[in-house]
C-alpha positions as MATLAB code, in Angstrom:
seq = 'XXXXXXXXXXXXXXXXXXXXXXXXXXXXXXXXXXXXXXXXXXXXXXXXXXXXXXXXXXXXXXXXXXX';
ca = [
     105.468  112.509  102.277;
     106.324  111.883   99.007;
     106.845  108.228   99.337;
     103.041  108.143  101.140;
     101.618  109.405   98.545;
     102.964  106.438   95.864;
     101.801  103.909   98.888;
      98.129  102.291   98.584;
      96.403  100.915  100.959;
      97.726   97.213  101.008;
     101.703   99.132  100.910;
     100.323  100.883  104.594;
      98.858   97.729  105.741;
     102.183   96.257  105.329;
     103.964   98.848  106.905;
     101.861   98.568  109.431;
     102.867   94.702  109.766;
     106.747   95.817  109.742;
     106.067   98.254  112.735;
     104.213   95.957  114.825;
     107.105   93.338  114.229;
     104.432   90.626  112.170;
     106.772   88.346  109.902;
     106.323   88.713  106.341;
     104.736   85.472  106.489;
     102.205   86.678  108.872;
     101.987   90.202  107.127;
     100.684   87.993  104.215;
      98.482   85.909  105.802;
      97.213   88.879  107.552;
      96.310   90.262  104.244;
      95.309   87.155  102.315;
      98.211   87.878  100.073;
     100.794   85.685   99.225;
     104.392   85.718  100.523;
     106.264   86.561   97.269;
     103.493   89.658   97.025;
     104.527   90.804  100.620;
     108.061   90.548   99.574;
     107.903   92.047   95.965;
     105.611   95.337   97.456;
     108.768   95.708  100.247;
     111.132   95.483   97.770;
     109.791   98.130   95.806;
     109.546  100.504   98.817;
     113.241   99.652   99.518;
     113.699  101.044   96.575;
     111.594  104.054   95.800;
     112.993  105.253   99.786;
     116.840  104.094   98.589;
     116.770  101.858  101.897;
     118.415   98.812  102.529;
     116.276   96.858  104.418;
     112.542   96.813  106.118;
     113.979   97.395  109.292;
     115.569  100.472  108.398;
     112.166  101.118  106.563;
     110.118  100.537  109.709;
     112.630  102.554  111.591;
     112.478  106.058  109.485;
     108.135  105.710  109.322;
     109.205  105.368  113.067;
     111.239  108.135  113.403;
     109.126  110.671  111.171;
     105.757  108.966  112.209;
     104.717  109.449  108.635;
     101.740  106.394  109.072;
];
């Protein structure tokens, strides 16, 4: 809950992306972001969650269905 609350909108849209399996190329494009924005707002998440990867990311919002 904690993490939600640090998301904005654009950070659930991506998530969004992860769980429906979109590239991070598509994500972008999806968002009219670029690529190295998609990347740099996953990384971050990674991060603030202590995950190790957006699958593992995608898998706990999954698990919990926290979105």
């Amino acid at each position: 809950e904690e993490l939600l609350r640090m998301w904005d909108d654009i950070d659930r849209q991506i998530i969004d992306g992860l769980l429906q399996n979109k590239t991070i190329i598509g994500i972008a494009e999806g968002l009219f972001i670029s690529v190295s924005a998609v990347k740099y707002r996953i990384k971050k998440m990674l991060v603030a969650a202590n995950l190790n990867d957006k699958e593992e990311l995608a898998s706990i919002i999954r698990r919990y269905r926290v979105l």
